[in-house]
XYZ file of N, CA, C and O in Angstrom:
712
model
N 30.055 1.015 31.229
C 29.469 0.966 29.894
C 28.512 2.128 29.706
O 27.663 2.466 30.531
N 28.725 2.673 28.597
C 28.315 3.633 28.289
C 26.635 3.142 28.131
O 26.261 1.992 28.361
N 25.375 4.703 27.520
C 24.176 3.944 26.502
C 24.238 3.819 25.488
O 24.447 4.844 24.839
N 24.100 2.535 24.752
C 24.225 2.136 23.781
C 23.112 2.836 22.962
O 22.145 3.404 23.469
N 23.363 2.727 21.638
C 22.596 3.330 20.506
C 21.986 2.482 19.749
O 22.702 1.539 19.413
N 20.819 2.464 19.315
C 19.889 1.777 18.295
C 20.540 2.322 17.090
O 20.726 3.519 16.874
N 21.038 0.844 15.936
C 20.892 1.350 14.552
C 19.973 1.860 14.191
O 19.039 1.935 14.990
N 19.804 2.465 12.779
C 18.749 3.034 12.245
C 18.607 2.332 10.910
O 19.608 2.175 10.211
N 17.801 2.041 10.645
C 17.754 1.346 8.810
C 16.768 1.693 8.222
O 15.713 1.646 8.855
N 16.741 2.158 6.829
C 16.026 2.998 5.635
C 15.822 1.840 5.018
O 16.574 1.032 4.473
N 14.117 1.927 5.283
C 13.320 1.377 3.835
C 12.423 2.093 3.277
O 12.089 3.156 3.801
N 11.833 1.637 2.054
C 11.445 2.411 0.993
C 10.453 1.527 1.022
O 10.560 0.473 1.649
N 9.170 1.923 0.216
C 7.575 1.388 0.789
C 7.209 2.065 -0.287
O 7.606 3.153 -0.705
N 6.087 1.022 -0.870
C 4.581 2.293 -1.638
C 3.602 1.437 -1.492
O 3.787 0.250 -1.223
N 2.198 2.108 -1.698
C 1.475 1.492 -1.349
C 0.008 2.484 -2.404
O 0.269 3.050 -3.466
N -1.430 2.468 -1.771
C -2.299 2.730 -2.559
C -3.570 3.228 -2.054
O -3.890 2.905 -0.910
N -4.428 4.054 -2.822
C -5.364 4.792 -2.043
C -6.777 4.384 -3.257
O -7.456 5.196 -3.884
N -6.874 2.829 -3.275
C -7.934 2.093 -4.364
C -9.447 2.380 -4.134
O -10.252 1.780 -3.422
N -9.631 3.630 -5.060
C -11.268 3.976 -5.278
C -12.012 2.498 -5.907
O -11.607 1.628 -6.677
N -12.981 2.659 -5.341
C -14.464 1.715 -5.711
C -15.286 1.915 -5.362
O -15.766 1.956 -4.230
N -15.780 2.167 -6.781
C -17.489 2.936 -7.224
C -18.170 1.539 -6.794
O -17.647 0.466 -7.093
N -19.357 1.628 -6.083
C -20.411 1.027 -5.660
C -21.680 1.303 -5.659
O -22.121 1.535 -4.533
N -22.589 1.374 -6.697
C -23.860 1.975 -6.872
C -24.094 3.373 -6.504
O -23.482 3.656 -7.534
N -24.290 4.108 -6.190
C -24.282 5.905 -5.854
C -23.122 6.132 -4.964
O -23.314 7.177 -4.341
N -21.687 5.427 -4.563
C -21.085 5.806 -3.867
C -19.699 5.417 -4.123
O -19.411 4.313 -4.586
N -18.864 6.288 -3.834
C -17.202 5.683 -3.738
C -16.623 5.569 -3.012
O -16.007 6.525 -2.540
N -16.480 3.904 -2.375
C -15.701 3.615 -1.721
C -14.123 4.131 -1.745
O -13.699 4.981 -2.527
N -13.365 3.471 -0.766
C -12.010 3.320 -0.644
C -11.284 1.983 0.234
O -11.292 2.084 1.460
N -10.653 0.723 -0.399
C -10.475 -0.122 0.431
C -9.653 -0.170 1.579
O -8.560 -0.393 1.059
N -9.443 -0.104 2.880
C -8.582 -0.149 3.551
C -8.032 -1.427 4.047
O -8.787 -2.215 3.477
N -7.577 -1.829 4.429
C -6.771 -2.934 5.413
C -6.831 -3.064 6.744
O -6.589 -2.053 7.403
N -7.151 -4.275 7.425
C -7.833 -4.546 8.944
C -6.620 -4.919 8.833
O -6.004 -5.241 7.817
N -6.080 -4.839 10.557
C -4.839 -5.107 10.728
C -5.506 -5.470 12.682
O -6.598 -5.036 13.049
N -4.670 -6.211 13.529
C -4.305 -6.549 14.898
C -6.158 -6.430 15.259
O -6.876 -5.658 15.895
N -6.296 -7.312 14.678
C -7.743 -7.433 15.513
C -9.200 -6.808 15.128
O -10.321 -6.970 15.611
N -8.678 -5.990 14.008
C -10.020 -4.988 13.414
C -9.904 -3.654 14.027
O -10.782 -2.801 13.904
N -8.600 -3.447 14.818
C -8.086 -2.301 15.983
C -7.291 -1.243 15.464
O -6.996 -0.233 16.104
N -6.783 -1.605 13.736
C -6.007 -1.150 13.232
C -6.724 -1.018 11.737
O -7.032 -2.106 11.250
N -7.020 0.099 10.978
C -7.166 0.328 9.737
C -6.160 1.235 9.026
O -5.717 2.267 9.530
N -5.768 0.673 7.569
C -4.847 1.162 7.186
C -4.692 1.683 5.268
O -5.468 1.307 4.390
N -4.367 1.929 5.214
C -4.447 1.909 3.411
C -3.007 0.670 3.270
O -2.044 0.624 4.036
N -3.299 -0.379 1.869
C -2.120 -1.333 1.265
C -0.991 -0.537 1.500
O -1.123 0.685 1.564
N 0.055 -1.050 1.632
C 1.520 -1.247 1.574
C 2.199 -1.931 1.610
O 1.885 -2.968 2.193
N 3.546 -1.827 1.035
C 4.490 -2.741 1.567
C 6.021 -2.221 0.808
O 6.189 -1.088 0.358
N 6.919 -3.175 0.792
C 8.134 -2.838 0.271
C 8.169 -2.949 -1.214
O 7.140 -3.229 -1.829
N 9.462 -2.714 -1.905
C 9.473 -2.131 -3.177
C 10.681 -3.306 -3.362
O 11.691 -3.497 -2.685
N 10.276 -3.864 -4.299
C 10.992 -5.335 -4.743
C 12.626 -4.685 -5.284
O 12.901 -3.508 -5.053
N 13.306 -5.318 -5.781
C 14.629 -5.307 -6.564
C 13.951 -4.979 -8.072
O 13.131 -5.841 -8.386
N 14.067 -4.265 -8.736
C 14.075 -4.264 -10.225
C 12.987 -2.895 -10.075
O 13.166 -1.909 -10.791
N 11.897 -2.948 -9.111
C 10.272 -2.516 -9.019
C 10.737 -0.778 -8.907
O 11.522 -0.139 -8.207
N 9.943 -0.516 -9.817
C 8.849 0.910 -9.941
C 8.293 1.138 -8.408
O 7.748 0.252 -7.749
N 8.558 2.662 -7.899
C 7.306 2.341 -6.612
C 5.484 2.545 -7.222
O 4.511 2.250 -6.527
N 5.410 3.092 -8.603
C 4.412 2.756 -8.431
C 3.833 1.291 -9.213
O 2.612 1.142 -9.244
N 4.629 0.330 -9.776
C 4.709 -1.138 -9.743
C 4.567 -1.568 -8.692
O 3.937 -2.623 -8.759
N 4.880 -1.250 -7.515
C 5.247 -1.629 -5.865
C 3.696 -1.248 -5.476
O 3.045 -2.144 -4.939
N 3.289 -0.438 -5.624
C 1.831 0.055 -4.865
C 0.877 -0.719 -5.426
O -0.048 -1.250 -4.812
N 1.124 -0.801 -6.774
C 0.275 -1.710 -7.509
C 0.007 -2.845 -6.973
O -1.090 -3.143 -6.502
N 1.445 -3.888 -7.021
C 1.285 -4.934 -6.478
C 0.373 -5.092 -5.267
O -0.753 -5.588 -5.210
N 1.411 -4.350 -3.953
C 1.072 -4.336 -2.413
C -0.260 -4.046 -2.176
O -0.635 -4.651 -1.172
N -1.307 -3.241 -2.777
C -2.711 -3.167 -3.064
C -3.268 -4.296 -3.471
O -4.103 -4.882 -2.782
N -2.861 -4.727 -4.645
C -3.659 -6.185 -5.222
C -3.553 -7.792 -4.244
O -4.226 -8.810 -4.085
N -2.181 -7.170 -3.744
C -1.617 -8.341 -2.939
C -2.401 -8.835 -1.130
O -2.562 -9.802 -0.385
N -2.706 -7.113 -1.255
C -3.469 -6.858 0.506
C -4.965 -6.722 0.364
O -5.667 -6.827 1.370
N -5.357 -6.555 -0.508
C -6.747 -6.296 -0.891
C -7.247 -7.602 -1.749
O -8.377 -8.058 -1.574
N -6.514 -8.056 -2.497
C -7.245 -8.924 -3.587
C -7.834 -8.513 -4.968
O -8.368 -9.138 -5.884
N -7.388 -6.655 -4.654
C -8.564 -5.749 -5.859
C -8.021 -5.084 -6.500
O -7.618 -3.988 -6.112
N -7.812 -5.615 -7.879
C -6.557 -5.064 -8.812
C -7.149 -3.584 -9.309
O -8.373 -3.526 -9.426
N -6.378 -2.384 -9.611
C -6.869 -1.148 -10.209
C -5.821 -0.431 -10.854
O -4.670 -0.826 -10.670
N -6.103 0.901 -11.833
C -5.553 1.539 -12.840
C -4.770 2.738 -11.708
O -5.355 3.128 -10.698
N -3.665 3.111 -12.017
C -3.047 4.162 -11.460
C -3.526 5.152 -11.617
O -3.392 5.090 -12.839
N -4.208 6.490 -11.414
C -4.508 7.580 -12.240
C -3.932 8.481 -11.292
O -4.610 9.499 -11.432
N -3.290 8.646 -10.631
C -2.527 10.023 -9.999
C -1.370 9.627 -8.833
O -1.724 9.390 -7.678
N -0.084 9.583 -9.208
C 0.492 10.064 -7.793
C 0.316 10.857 -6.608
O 0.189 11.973 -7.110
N 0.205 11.053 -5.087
C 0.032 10.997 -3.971
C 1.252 11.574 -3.204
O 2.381 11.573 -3.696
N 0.942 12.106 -1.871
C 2.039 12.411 -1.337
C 2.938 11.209 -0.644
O 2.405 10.121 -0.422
N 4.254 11.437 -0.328
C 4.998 10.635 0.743
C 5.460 10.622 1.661
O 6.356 11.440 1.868
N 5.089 9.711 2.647
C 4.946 9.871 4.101
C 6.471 9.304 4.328
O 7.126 8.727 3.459
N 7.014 9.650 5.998
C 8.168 9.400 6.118
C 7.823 9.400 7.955
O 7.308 10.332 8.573
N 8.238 8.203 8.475
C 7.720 7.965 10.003
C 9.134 7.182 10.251
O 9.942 6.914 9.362
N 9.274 6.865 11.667
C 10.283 5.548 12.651
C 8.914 4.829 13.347
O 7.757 5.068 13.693
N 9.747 3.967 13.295
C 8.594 2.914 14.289
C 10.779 1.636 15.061
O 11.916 1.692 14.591
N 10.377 1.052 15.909
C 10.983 0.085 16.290
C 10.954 -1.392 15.579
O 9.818 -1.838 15.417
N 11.678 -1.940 15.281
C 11.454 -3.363 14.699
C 12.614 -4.359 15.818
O 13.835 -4.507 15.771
N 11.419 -4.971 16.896
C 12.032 -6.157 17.687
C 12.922 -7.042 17.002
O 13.953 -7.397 17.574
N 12.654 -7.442 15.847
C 12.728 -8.502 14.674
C 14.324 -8.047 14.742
O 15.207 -8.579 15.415
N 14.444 -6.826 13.786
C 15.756 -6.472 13.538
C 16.426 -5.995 14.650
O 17.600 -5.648 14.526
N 15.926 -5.933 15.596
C 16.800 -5.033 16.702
C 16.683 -3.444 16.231
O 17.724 -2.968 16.685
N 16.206 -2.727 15.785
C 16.601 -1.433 14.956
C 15.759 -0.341 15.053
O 14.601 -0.580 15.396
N 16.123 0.970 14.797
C 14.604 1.905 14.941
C 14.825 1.920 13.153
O 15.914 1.931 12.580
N 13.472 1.915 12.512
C 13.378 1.735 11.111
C 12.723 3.428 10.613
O 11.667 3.970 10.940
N 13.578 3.805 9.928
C 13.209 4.975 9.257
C 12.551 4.435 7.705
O 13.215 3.797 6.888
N 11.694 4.679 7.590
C 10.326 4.609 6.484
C 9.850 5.478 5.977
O 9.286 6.393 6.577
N 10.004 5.362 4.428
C 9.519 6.083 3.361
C 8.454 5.650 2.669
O 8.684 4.610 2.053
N 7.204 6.148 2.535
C 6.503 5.221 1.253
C 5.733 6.422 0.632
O 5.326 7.409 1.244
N 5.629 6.206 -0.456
C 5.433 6.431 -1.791
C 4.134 5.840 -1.737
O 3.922 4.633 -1.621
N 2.956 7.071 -1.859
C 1.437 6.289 -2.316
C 0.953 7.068 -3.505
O 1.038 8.265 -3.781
N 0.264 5.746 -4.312
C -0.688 6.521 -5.083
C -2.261 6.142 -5.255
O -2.903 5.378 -4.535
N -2.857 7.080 -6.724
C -4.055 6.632 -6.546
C -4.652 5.540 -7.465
O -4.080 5.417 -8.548
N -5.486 4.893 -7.270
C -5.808 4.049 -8.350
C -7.547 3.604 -8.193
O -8.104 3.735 -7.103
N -8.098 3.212 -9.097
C -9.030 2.963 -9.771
C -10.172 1.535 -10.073
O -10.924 1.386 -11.036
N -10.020 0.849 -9.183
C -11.099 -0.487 -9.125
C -11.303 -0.857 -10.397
O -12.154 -0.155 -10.943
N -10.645 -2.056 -11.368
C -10.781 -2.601 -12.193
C -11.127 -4.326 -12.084
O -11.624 -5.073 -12.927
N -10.731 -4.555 -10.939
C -10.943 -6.412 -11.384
C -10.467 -6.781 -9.470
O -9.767 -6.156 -8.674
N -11.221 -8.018 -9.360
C -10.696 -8.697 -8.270
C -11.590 -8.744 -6.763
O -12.474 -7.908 -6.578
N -11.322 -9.639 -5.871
C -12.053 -9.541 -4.682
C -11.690 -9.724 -3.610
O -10.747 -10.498 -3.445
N -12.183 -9.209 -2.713
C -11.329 -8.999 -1.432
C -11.219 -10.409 -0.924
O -10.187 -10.682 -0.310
N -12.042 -11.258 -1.071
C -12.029 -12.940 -0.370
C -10.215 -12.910 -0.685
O -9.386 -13.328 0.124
N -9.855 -12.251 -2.186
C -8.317 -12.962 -2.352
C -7.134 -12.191 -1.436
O -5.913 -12.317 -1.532
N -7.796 -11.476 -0.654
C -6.690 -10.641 0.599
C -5.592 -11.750 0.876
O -5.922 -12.904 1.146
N -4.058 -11.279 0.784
C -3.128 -12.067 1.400
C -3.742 -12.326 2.896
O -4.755 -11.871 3.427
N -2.399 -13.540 3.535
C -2.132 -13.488 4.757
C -1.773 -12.427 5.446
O -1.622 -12.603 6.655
N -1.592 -11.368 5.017
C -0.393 -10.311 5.663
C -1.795 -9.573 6.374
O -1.446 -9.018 7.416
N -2.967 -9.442 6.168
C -3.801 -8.678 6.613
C -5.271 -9.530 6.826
O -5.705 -10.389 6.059
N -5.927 -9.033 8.118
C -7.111 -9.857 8.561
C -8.554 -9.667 7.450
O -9.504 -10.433 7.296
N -8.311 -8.578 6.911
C -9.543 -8.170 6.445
C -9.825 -7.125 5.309
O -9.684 -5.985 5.752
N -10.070 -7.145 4.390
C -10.530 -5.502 3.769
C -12.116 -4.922 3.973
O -13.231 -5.410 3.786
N -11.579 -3.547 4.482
C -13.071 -2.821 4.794
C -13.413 -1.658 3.419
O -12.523 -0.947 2.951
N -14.541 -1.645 3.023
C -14.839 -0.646 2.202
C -15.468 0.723 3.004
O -16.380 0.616 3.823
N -14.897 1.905 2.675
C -15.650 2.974 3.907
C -15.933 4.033 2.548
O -15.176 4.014 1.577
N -17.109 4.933 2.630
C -17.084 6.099 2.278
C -15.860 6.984 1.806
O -15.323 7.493 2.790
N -15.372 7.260 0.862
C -14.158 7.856 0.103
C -14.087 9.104 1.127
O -13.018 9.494 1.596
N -15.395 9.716 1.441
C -15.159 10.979 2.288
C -15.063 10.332 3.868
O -15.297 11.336 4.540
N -14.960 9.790 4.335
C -15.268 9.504 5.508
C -13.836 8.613 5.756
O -13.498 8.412 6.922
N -13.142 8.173 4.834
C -11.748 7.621 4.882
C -10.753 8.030 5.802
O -10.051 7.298 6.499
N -10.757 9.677 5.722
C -9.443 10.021 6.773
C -9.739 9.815 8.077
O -8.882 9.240 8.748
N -10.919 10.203 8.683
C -11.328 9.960 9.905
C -11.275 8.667 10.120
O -11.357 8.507 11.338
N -11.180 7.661 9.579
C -11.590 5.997 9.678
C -9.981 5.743 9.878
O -9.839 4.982 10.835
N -9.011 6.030 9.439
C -7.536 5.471 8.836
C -7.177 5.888 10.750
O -7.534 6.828 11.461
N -6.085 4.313 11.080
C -5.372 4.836 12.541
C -4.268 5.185 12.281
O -3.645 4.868 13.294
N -3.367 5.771 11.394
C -2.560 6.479 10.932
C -1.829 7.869 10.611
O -1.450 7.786 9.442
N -1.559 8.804 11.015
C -1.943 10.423 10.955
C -1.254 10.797 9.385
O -1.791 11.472 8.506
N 0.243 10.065 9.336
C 0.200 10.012 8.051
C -0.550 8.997 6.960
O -0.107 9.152 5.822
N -1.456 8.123 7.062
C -2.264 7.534 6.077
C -3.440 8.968 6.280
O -4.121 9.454 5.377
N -3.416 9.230 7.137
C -4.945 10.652 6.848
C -4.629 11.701 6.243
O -5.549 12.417 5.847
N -3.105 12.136 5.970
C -2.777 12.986 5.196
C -2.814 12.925 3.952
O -3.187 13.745 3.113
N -2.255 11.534 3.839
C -2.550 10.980 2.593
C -3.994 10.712 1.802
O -4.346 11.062 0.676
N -4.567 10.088 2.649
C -6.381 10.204 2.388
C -6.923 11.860 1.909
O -7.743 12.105 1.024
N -6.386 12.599 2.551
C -7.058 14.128 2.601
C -6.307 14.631 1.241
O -7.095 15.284 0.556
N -5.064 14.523 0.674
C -4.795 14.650 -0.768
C -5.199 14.154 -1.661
O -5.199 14.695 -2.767
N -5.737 12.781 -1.393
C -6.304 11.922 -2.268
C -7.979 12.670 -2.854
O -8.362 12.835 -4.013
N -8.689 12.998 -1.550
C -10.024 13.622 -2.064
C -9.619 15.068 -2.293
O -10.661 15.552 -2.734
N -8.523 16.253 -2.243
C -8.351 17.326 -2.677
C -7.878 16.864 -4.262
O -8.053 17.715 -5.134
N -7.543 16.119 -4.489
C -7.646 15.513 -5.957
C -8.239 15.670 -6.609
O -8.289 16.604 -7.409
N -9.347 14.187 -6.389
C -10.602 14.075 -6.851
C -11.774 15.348 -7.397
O -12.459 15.437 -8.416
N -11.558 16.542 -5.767
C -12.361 17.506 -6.198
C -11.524 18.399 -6.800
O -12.110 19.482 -6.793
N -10.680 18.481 -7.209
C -10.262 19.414 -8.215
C -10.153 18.599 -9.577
O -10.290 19.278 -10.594
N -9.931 17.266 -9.735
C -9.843 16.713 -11.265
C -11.275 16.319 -12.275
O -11.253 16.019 -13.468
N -12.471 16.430 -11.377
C -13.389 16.061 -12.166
C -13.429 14.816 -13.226
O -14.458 14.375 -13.738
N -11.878 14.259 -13.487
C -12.202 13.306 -14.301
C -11.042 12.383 -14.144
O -9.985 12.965 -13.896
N -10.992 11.257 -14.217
C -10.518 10.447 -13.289
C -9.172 10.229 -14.388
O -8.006 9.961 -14.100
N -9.601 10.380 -15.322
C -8.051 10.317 -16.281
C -6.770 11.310 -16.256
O -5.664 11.201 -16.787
N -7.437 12.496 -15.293
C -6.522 13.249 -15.518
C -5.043 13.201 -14.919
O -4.936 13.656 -13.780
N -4.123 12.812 -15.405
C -2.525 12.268 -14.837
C -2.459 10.902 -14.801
O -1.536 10.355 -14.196
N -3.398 10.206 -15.421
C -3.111 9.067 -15.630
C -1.797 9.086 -16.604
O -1.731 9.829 -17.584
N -0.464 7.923 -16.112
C 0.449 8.176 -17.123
C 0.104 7.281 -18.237
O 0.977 7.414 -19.095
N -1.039 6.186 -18.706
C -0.896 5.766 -19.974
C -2.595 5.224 -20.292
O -3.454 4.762 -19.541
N -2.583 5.484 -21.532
C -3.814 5.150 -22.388
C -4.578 3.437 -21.500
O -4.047 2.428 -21.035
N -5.948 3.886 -21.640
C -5.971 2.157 -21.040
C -5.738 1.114 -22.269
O -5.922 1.497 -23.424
N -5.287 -0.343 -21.954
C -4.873 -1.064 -22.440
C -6.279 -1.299 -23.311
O -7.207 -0.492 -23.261
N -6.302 -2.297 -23.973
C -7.229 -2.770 -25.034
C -8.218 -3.592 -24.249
O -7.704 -4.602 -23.769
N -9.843 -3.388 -23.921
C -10.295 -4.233 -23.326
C -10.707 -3.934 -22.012
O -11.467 -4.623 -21.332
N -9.930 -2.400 -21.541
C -10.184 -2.185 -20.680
C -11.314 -1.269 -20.355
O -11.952 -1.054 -21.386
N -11.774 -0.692 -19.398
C -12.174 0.118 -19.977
C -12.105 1.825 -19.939
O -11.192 2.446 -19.394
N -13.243 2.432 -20.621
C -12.528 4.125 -20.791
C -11.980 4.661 -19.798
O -11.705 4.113 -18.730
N -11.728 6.170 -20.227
C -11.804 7.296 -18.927
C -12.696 7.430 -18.787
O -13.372 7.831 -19.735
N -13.459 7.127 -17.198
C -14.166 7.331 -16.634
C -14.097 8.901 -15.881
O -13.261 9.263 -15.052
N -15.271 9.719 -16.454
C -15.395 11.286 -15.541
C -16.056 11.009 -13.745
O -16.969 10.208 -13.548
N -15.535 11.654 -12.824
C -15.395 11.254 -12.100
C -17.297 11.483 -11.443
O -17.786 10.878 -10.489
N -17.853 12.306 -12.145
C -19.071 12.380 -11.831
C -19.528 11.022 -12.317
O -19.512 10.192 -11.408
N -19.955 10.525 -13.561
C -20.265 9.123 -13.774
C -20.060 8.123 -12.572
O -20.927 7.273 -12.365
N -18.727 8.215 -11.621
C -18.504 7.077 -10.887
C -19.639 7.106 -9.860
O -19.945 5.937 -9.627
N -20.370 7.935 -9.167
C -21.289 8.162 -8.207
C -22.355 7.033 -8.518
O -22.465 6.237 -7.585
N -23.050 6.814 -9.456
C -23.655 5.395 -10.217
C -23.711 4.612 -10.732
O -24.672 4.194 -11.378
N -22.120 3.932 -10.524
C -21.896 3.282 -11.130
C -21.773 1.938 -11.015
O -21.006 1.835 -10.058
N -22.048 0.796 -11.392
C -21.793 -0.639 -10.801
C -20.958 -0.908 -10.504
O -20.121 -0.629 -11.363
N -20.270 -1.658 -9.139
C -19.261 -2.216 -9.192
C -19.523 -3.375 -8.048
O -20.067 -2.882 -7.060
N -19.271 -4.811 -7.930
C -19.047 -5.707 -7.274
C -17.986 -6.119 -6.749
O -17.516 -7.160 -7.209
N -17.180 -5.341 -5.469
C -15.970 -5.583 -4.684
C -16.037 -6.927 -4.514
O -15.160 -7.514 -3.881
């Protein structure tokens, strides 16, 4: 008998890089994972019908508890990891973007994750155990400092009720209760 070969199977993923302004500072929520041993930015898979950035939306609100506004697409990471489960080496795509702290609290974190941590927006990539979540982190603040205002690439007007474009200097003092 020859060596046998591992299938390979393609999934598709998005997930989210959720700013929150906290009195002179902007956070970023991450995800505790295996013990507090693992920090991560939301993700997950991309439903039947779903948008990936519907998908990031969700998988953020769903892992965090902390619903927010899209305002910029993000780069996409592409890794293998092994899955015992399936027997398989899993080739993985995900699709992240950025978004904006509007409503919600971390107490409502799914099961899927132990914890949400709030860290320093600048201090994020170094914190993430991921090399592609730090790439991703490090586009996220080459963003920020080039957009000055948090609307810019947002794809739609905020809804009624919500509230404005926020300039991204304003967010440095701004209230917010994670």
């Amino acid at each position: 008998m020859g060596p046998s070969v591992a299938r390979v199977l393609n999934e598709r993923s998005a997930g989210g890089v959720l700013l929150v302004p906290f009195g002179q500072s902007l956070l970023v929520a991450l995800i505790s994972l295996r013990g507090g041993g693992v920090l991560a930015l939301p993700k997950g898979h991309i439903e039947a019908g779903e948008e990936p950035p519907e998908a990031a939306a969700r998988e953020t609100r769903e892992e965090t508890g902390l619903s927010g506004v899209m305002i910029a697409p993000l780069e996409e990471i592409s890794y293998f990891y092994w899955s015992r489960i399936q027997r398989a080496r899993i080739a993985k795509r995900v699709a992240f973007y950025l978004f904006l702290y509007r409503s919600g609290s971390p107490a409502r974190h799914d099961g899927e994750v132990e914890g949400v941590r709030f860290v320093p927006v600048d201090d994020a990539p170094a914190t993430l155990s991921y090399p592609g979540e730090r790439r991703v982190m490090e586009g996220a603040l080459a963003w920020l400092r080039t957009a000055g205002d948090l609307s810019v690439g947002a794809k739609e007007e905020p809804r009624r009720g919500s509230a404005p474009h926020t300039p991204l200097s304003a967010l440095r003092g701004s209230p917010c209760t994670p």
